[in-house]
Structures are given as C-alpha cells and as structure tokens.
Tab-separated table of C-alpha atoms and ligand atoms in Angstrom:
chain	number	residue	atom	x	y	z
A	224	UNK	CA	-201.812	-1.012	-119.900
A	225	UNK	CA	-198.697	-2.141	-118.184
A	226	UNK	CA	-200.516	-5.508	-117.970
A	227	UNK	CA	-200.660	-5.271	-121.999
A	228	UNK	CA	-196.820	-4.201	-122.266
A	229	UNK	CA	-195.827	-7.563	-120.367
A	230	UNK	CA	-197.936	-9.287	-122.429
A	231	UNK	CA	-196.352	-8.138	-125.423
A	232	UNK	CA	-192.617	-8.013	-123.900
A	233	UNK	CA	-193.592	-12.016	-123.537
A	234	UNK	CA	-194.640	-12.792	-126.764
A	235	UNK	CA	-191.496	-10.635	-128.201
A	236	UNK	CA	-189.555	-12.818	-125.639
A	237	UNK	CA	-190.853	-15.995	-126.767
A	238	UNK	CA	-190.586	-14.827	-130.773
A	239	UNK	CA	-186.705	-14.892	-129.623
A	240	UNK	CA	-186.067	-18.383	-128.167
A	241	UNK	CA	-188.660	-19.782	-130.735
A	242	UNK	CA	-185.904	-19.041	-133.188
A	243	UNK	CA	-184.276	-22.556	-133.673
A	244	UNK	CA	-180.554	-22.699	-133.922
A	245	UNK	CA	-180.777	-24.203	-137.088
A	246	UNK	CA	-181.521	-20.627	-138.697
A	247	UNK	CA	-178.248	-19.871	-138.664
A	248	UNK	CA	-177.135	-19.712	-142.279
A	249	UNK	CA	-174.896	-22.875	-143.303
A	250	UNK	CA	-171.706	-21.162	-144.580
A	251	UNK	CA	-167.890	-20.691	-144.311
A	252	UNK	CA	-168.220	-17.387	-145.911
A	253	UNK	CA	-168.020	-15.163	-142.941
A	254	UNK	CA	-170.460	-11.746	-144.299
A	255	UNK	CA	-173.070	-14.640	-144.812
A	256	UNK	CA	-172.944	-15.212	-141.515
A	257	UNK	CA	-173.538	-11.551	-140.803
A	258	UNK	CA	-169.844	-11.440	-139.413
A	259	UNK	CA	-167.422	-9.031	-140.024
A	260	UNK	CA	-163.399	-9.668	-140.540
A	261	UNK	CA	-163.152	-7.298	-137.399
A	262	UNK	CA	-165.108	-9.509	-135.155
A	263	UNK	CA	-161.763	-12.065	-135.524
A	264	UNK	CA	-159.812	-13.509	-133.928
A	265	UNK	CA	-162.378	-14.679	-131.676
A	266	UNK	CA	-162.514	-17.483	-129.141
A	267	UNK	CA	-165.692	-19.615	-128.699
A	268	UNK	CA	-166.177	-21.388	-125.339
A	269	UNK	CA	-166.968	-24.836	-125.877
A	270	UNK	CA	-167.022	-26.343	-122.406
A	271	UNK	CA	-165.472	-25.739	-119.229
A	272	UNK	CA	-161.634	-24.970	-119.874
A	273	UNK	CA	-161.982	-26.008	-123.569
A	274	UNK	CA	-162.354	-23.043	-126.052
A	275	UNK	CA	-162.064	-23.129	-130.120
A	276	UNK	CA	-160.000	-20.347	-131.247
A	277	UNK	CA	-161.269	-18.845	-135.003
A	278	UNK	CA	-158.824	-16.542	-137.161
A	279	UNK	CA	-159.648	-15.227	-140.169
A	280	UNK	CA	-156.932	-16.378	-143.135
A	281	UNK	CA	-156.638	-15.589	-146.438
A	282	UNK	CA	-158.693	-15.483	-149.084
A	283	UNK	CA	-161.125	-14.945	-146.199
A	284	UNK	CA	-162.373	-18.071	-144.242
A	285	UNK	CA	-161.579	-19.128	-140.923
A	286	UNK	CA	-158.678	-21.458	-139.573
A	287	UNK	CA	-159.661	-22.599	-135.780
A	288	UNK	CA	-157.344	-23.487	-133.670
A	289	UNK	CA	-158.253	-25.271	-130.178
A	290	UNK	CA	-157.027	-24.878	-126.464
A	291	UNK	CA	-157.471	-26.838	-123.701
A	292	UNK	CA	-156.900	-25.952	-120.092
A	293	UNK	CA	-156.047	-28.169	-116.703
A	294	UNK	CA	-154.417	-27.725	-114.142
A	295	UNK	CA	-150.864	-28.817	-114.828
A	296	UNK	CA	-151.094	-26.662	-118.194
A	297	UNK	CA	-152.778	-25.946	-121.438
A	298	UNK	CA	-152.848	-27.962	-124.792
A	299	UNK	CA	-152.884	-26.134	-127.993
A	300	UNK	CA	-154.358	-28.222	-130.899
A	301	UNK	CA	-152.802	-26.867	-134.391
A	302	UNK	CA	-151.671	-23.219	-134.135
A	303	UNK	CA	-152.454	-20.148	-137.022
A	304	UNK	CA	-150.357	-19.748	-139.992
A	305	UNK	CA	-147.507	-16.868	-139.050
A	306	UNK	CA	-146.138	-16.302	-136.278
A	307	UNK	CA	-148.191	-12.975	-135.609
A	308	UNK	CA	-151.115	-14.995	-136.025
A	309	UNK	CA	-150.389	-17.623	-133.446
A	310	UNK	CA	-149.095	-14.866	-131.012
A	311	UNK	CA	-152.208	-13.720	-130.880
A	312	UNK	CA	-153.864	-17.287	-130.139
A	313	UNK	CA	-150.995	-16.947	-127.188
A	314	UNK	CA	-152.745	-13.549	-126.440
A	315	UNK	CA	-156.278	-14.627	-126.285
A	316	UNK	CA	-155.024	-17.874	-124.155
A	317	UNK	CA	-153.460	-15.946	-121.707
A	318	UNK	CA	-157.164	-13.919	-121.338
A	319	UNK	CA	-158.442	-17.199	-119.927
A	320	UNK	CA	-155.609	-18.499	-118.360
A	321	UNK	CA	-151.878	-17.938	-116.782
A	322	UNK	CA	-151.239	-22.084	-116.898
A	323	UNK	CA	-147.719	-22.578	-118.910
A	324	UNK	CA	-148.776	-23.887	-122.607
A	325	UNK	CA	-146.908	-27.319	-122.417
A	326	UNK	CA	-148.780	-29.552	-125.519
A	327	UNK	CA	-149.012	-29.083	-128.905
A	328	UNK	CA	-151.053	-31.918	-131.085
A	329	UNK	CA	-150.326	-31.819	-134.836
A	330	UNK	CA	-153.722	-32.092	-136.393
A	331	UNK	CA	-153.083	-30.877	-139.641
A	332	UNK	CA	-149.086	-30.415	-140.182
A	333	UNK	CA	-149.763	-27.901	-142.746
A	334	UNK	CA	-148.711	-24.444	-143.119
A	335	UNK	CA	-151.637	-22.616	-142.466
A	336	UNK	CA	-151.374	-24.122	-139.167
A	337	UNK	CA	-147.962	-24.518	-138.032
A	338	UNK	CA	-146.273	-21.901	-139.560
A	339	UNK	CA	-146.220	-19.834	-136.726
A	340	UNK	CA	-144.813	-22.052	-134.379
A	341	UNK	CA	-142.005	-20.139	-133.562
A	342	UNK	CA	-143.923	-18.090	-131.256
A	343	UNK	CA	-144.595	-21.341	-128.915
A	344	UNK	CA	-142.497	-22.458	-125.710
A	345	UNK	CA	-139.285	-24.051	-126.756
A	346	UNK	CA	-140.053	-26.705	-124.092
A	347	UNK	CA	-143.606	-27.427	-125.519
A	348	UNK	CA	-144.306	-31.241	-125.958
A	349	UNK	CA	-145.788	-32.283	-129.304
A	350	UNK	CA	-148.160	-34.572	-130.409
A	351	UNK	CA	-147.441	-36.062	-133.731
A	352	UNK	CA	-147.439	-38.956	-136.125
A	353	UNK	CA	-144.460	-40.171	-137.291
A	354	UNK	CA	-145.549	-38.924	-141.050
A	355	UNK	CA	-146.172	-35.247	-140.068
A	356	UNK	CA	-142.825	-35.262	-137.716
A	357	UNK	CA	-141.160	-35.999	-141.105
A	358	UNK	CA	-143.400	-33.403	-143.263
A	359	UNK	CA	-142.761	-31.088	-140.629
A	360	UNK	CA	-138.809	-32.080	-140.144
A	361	UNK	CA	-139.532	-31.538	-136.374
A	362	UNK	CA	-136.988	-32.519	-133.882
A	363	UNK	CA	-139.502	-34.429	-131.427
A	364	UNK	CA	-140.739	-37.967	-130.758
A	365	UNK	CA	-143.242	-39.210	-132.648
A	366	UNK	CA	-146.466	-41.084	-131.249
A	367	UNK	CA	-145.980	-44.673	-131.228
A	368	UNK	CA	-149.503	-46.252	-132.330
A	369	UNK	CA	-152.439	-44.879	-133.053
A	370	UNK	CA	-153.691	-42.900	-129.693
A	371	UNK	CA	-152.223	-41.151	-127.466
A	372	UNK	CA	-153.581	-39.940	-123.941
A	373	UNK	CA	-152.654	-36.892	-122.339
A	374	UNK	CA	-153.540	-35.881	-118.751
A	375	UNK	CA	-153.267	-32.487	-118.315
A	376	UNK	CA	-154.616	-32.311	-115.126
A	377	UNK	CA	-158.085	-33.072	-114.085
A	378	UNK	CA	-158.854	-32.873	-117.637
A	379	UNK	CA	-158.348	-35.857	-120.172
A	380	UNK	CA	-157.523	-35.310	-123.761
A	381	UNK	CA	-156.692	-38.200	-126.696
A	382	UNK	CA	-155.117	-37.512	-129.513
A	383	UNK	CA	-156.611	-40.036	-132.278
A	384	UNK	CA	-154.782	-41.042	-135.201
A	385	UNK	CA	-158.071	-42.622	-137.507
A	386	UNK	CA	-156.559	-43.065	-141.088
A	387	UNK	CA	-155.364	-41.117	-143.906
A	388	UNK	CA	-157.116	-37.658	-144.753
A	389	UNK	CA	-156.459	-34.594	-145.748
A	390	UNK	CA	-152.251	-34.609	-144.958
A	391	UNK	CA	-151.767	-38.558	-144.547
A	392	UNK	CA	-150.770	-37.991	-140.860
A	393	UNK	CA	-154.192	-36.054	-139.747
A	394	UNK	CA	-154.764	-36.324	-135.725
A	395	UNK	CA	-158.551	-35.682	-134.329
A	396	UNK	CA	-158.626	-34.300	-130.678
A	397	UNK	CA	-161.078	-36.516	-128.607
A	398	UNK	CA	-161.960	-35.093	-125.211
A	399	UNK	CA	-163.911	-38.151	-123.915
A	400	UNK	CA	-165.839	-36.838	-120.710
A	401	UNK	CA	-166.895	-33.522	-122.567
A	402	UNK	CA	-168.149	-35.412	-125.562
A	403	UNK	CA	-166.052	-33.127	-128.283
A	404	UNK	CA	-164.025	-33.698	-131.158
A	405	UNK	CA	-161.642	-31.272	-132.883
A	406	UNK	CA	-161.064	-32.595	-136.262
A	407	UNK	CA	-158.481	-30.677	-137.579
A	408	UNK	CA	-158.679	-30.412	-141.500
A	409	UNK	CA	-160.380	-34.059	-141.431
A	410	UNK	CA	-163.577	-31.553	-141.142
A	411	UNK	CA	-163.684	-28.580	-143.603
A	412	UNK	CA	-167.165	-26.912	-142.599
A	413	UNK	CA	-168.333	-25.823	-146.009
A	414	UNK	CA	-165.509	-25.378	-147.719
A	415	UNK	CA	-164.462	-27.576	-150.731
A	416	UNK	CA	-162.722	-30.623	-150.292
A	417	UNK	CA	-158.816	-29.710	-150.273
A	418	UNK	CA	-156.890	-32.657	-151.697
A	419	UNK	CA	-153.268	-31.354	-152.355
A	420	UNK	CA	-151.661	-33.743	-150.314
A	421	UNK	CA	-155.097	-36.024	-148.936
A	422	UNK	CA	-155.759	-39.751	-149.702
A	423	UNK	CA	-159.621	-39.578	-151.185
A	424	UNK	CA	-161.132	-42.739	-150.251
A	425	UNK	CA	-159.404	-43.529	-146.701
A	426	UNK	CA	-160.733	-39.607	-145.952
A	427	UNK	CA	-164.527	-40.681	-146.023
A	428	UNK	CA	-163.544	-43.795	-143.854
A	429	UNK	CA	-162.232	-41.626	-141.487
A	430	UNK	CA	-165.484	-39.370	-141.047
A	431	UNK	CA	-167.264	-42.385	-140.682
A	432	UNK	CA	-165.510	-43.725	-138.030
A	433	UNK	CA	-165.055	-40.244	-135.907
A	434	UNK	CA	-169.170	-40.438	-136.680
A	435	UNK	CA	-169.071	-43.610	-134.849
A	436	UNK	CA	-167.161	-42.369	-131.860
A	437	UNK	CA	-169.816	-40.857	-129.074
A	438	UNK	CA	-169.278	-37.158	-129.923
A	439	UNK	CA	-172.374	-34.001	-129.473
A	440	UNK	CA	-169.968	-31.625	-131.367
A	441	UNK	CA	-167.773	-31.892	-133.857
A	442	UNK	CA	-165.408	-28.603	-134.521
A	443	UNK	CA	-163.314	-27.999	-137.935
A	444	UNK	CA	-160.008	-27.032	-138.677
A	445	UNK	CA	-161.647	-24.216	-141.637
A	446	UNK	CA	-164.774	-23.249	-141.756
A	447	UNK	CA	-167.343	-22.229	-138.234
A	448	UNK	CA	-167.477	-23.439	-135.285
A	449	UNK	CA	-171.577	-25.084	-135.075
A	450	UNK	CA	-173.576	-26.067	-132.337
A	451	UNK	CA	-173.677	-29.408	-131.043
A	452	UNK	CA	-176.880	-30.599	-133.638
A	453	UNK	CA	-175.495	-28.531	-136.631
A	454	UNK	CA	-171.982	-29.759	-136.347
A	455	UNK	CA	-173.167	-33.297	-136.854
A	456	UNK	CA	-175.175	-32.582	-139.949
A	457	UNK	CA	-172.288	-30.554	-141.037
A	458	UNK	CA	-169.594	-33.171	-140.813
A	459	UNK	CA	-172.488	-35.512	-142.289
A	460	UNK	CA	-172.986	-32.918	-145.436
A	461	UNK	CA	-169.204	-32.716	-145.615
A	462	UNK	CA	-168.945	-36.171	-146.211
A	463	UNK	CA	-171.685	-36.235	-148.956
A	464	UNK	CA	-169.608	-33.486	-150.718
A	465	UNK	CA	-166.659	-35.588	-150.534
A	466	UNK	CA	-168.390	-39.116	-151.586
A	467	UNK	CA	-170.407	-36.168	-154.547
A	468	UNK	CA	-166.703	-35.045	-155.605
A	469	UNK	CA	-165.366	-38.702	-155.599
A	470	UNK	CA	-168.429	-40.069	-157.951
A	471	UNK	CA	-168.147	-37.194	-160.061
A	472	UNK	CA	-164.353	-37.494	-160.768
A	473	UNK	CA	-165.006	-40.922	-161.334
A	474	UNK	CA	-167.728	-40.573	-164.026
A	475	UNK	CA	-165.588	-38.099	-166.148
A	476	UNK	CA	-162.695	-40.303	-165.436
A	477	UNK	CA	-164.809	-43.466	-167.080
A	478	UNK	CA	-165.968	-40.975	-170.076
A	479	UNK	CA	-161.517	-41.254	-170.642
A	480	UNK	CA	-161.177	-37.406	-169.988
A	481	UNK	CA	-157.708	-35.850	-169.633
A	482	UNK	CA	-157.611	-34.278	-165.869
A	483	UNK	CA	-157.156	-30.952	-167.457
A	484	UNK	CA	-160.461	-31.325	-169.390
A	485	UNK	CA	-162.683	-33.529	-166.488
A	486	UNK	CA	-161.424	-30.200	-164.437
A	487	UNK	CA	-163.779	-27.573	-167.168
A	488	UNK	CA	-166.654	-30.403	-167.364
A	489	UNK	CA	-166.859	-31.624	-163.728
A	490	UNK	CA	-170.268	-30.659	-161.928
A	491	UNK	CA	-170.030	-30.055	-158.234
A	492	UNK	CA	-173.735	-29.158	-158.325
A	493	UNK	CA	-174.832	-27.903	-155.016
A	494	UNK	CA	-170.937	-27.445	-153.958
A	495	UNK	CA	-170.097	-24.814	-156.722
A	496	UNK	CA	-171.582	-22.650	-153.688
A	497	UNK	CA	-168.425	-23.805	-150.831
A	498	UNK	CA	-165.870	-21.787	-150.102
A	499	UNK	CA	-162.521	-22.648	-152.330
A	500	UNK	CA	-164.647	-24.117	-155.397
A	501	UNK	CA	-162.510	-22.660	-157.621
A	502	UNK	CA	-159.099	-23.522	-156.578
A	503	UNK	CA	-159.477	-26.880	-155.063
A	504	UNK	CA	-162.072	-27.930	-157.486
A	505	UNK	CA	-159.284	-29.147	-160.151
A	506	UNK	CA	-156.905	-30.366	-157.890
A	507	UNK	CA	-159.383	-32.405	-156.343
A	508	UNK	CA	-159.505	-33.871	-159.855
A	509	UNK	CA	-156.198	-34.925	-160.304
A	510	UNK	CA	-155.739	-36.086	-157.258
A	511	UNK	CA	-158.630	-38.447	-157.283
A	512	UNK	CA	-157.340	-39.449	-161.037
A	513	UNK	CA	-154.248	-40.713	-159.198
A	514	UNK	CA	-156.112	-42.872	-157.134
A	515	UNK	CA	-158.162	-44.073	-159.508
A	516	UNK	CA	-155.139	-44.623	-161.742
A	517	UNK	CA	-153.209	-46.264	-158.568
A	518	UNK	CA	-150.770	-44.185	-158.000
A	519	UNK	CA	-151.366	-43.052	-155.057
A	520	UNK	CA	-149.588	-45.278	-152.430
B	232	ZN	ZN1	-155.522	-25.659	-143.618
C-alpha cells in the first residue's frame, strides 16, 4: 500500500511539471490570469539583483517598472504613475536592498510612468534622450548618442536608444551578461497598440531590431511579465498586431474614408480581444492617417 501511494504521489508529481509553461493564458487582463488586483504590486525576480516591478493602473492592467541592483547602487527603469505609486516601488526596493537608488532611465517619458517622480532622490542621475528631457522639461543632461553604459557595480546595464516608438524618445534597458531586455512601452504585452504620441512604421523597425539583439526575455512596460520562451512569441505577436493595425488603417485609408468613419469600419480581428481596444483603437487610426498623409515628421 504505501508502495502504491508513492506510486501515485509520482505520477501526481509528474502530472505537475508535465504542465508546459505555455498554458499560461496569453493576456493583459489580470482575472484571466487567475490574478487578483490584491496580489499587486508585486515584484518578479528576473535574475540575480534584477527584479520587474508590476502595479496595477487604471482601467486595470499592469504598468512594470524595473530595478536593478549592484553594488555601488540601484537603477530604477521608468517609475509608476503618482507619487504613492512609485513610493511603493521605493518600498518593495528597499525589501531587497538598502543600496542608495542613484539611476533613473527614461523608457517611456510618459505620465503613467514618471508622474511620481517626486518621490525619488533629488540626487538621482537620469537616463534620457534629448526628446523626452524636453517632453519631460527635466533639468538634467541628456544622453549624447544612441547608448549609454552604466556600471553600477559588478553589474552592467545599457540604456539603448533604437528608433522612434511609442513616445519618439523610447529607451530599451539591455542588461548584456543576463541576456534581458526591458522594453519600456516599445513592448505592450497584449494590450492594443497605443499611438497618441508614437511614430507607426519606425515602431515595428524597432521590435525588429531589439529581436535581433541576443535577448532570452523580453519584459513590457504594460501588460505581464512572461517567461523567457513566451516573452519572445509575445513581443513577436505584438508586432503582428502592430504590422495587422498598420495594413488595416491603410486599406480603409485607400477605400478614401474620413478617420472618424475608418475608426466604426476598421477590423482588428483577433485584437478586438487586447486590452485598450476600445480607446486606442481610433486613435491608432488617426494617427496612422497622419503618416500615411505625411504629416507626421
Ligand atoms: Zn504607459
């Protein structure tokens, strides 16, 4: 009998790790996920000393923020979007750590991620392009070409500056020997492309070149945190909605519709299901009707 009961304990035990990863349900929508909006803040270990930070923000999806830790200090890649919010990302850091936070990259220079800034060291270095130093009116030096390496102490980290995106000054956090890459809002994990302020085409160039770079995981500025395999595919199906969003602006835009009307007709087929459908759907519109039309410089 007790022989029977380890047999079966075994077989339940391999039933377990048999499950692959890739179960996990594909979503931004956290109750999906079988989450609940108490289970956040929450920080994910990612590697030694590097941790992704997901908060939950209004309507109801996640804004991740990432830290980094060394010796000299900790990094802080794009904060939360009040300044309770990003005290709290202070909290959890000082969990893991009591290193000084001395960098801050500007991934994404928008609201929803610097607005709490505040909160931060007013001696912290930042990491910015010279566009999002404007967008942000920050008092700081701006980076002077297109990557920028910080040592932080027995720990490399790059900030990458790979094209126009999703704010026109987007940075992607490259931590070379650890093989990740936070992309900021360059990487919206299942939810729909936000173009308020983005540059269409130069976006999908710049997925394919951090796809190029030699990454295992990628990790979003909205949407979860995957595993090394499912990130790729992610950032690879996030792509396909934005080329699928592009090509069907473009069709309603050859068919001479008015913005406005493309908006009511467009078909996002199997990305009516992503997170935001409904409010970035018809700004994606227009903005893709300016660059179609050339105005967007
Ligand atoms: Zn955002």
């Amino acid at each position: 009998m007790p022989r029977l009961i380890a047999a079966l304990s075994l077989t339940v035990v391999a039933l377990l790790m048999s499950v692959p990863a890739s179960s996990q349900v594909r979503t931004a929508y956290p109750d999906k996920r079988g989450l609940k909006l108490t289970d956040f803040p929450r920080t994910i270990k990612l590697a030694d000393n590097v941790y992704g930070y997901e908060e939950i923000r209004q309507p109801g999806f996640t804004t991740v923020s990432l830290f980094v830790v060394g010796s000299d200090g900790v990094l802080i890649a794009d904060g939360q979007g009040s300044p309770e919010a990003t005290q709290q990302l202070l909290d959890a850091i000082a969990k893991v750590t009591t290193k000084p936070i001395k960098w801050y990259i500007v991934g994404s220079d928008h609201g929803d991620h610097t607005a709490g800034n505040s909160v931060l060291p007013k001696d912290i270095t930042y990491v910015v392009t010279p566009f999002s130093k404007t967008q942000m009116k920050l008092d700081a030096p701006a980076m002077t070409g297109d990557k920028q390496v910080i040592d932080l102490g027995g720990i490399e980290v790059q900030a990458l500056f790979l094209g126009r995106a999703h704010t026109g000054g987007d940075l992607v956090v490259y931590l070379p020997r650890q093989k990740i890459l936070f992309m900021s809002e360059v990487f919206l994990n299942r939810v729909f492309p936000a173009m308020r302020s983005a540059y269409p085409s130069e976006w999908v160039g710049v997925i394919d070149k951090a796809l190029k770079l030699d990454i295992d995981r990628f990790i979003p500025g909205h949407g979860f945190i995957e595993e090394a395999k499912a990130s790729r595919e992610e950032l690879v199906e996030y792509q396909k909605a934005m080329r699928a969003v592009i090509a069907e602006v473009t069709r309603l835009h050859k068919l001479g519709l008015s913005a406005d009307d493309a908006a009511k007709q467009a078909n996002w087929g199997p990305y009516r299901e992503w997170f935001l459908v409904e409010q970035q759907g018809p700004i994606a519109v227009r903005k893709i009707y300016e660059e179609i039309e050339g105005k967007l410089k």
